[in-house]
Coordinates of C-alpha atoms in Angstrom, one line a residue:
M1 CA 0.0 0.0 0.0
S2 CA 1.4 3.4 -1.0
S3 CA 1.3 6.5 1.1
P4 CA -1.9 8.5 0.8
L5 CA -2.1 11.4 -1.6
P6 CA -1.0 14.6 0.0
S7 CA -3.9 16.7 1.0
R8 CA -4.2 19.5 -1.6
P9 CA -6.9 22.0 -2.3
C10 CA -8.8 21.4 -5.5
F11 CA -7.6 24.0 -8.0
R12 CA -10.9 25.2 -9.6
L13 CA -11.0 28.4 -11.5
E14 CA -13.8 29.9 -13.5
P15 CA -13.2 30.0 -17.3
H16 CA -13.4 33.8 -17.4
A17 CA -10.4 34.1 -15.1
E18 CA -8.2 35.6 -17.9
A19 CA -5.5 36.8 -15.5
V20 CA -4.5 33.2 -14.8
D21 CA -0.8 32.5 -15.6
A22 CA -0.9 29.7 -18.2
S23 CA 2.5 28.4 -17.0
L24 CA 1.0 27.8 -13.5
L25 CA -1.8 25.8 -15.0
L26 CA 0.6 23.7 -17.0
R27 CA 2.8 23.2 -13.9
R28 CA -0.2 22.0 -11.9
I29 CA -1.4 19.7 -14.7
L30 CA 2.1 18.1 -14.9
Q31 CA 2.3 17.8 -11.2
N32 CA -1.1 16.1 -11.1
L33 CA -0.2 13.7 -13.9
A34 CA 3.1 12.8 -12.2
T35 CA 1.4 12.2 -8.9
V36 CA -1.2 9.8 -10.5
G37 CA 1.5 8.1 -12.7
Q38 CA 3.8 7.5 -9.8
E39 CA 1.3 6.3 -7.3
A40 CA -1.4 4.6 -9.3
L41 CA 0.3 1.2 -9.6
T42 CA 0.4 0.7 -5.8
A43 CA -2.8 2.5 -4.9
D44 CA -5.7 0.9 -3.0
V45 CA -9.4 1.6 -3.7
V46 CA -9.6 4.7 -1.6
E47 CA -6.5 6.2 -3.2
L48 CA -7.9 5.4 -6.7
S49 CA -11.0 7.4 -5.8
E50 CA -8.7 10.3 -4.9
F51 CA -7.0 9.9 -8.2
R52 CA -10.3 10.5 -9.9
D53 CA -10.6 13.8 -8.1
V54 CA -7.0 14.7 -9.2
L55 CA -7.8 13.7 -12.8
D56 CA -11.1 15.7 -12.8
E57 CA -9.1 18.7 -11.6
T58 CA -6.5 18.1 -14.3
S59 CA -9.2 18.0 -17.0
H60 CA -10.7 21.2 -15.7
L61 CA -7.2 22.9 -15.7
G62 CA -6.6 21.7 -19.3
E63 CA -9.9 23.2 -20.4
L64 CA -9.0 26.4 -18.7
W65 CA -5.6 26.5 -20.3
A66 CA -7.1 25.9 -23.7
H67 CA -9.6 28.7 -23.2
N68 CA -6.8 31.0 -22.0
M69 CA -4.7 30.1 -25.1
R70 CA -7.6 30.7 -27.5
S71 CA -8.2 34.1 -25.9
R72 CA -4.5 35.1 -26.2
I73 CA -4.5 34.0 -29.9
R74 CA -7.7 36.1 -30.6
E75 CA -6.0 39.1 -28.9
A76 CA -2.8 38.6 -30.9
A77 CA -4.8 38.3 -34.2
Q78 CA -6.6 41.5 -33.4
D79 CA -3.3 43.3 -32.6
L80 CA -2.0 42.2 -36.0
R81 CA -5.1 43.4 -37.7
D82 CA -4.8 46.8 -35.9
A83 CA -1.1 47.0 -36.8
R84 CA -1.8 46.2 -40.5
S85 CA -4.5 48.9 -40.5
Q86 CA -2.1 51.4 -39.0
F87 CA 0.6 50.4 -41.5
N88 CA -1.8 50.9 -44.4
E89 CA -2.8 54.4 -43.1
V90 CA 0.9 55.4 -42.8
D91 CA 1.7 53.9 -46.2
N92 CA -1.2 55.9 -47.8
L93 CA -0.1 59.0 -46.0
L94 CA 3.5 58.5 -47.3
E95 CA 2.2 58.0 -50.8
T96 CA 0.1 61.2 -50.6
V97 CA 3.0 63.2 -49.2
T98 CA 5.4 61.8 -51.9
Q99 CA 2.9 62.8 -54.7
D100 CA 2.5 66.3 -53.2
L101 CA 6.3 66.7 -53.0
K102 CA 6.7 65.5 -56.6
E103 CA 4.2 68.2 -57.7
V104 CA 6.1 70.9 -55.8
F105 CA 9.7 69.8 -56.6
G106 CA 9.3 67.9 -59.8
P107 CA 12.0 65.5 -60.9
T108 CA 14.5 67.1 -58.5
L109 CA 12.7 65.4 -55.7
S110 CA 14.2 62.0 -56.7
D111 CA 17.7 63.5 -56.9
R112 CA 17.4 65.0 -53.4
R113 CA 16.0 61.8 -52.1
D114 CA 18.8 59.8 -53.5
S115 CA 21.4 62.1 -52.1
I116 CA 19.8 61.9 -48.7
E117 CA 19.9 58.1 -48.8
R118 CA 23.6 58.1 -49.8
A119 CA 24.4 60.5 -47.0
R120 CA 22.6 58.3 -44.5
R121 CA 24.5 55.2 -45.6
T122 CA 27.9 56.9 -45.7
P123 CA 29.8 56.1 -42.5
E124 CA 31.2 59.2 -40.7

């Protein structure tokens, strides 16, 4: 007969707990699986019942982790869409300004721009 499972509070969180550190969830999942894996072979009936509670907790934590990751992916995708939109705005503004400058300076704008680029690349 193995030693009884250490008394641990059940780690239940609500799915909307967005502030949960995903690494803590994974650490607890791995800890639970290691505990069950190491002690299941020598467990008695009472301990097997306790393992069910640990596995239920682990399942819940896995669902919470997956929810957390989906939320983070949605946020990252939105950030990328926002960045792309801002880039397009800046690109359009640059094009407008470039066209306005060409109208004012004519073909000499390209010459000035090339000389500025060369000056920037030349080491001091």
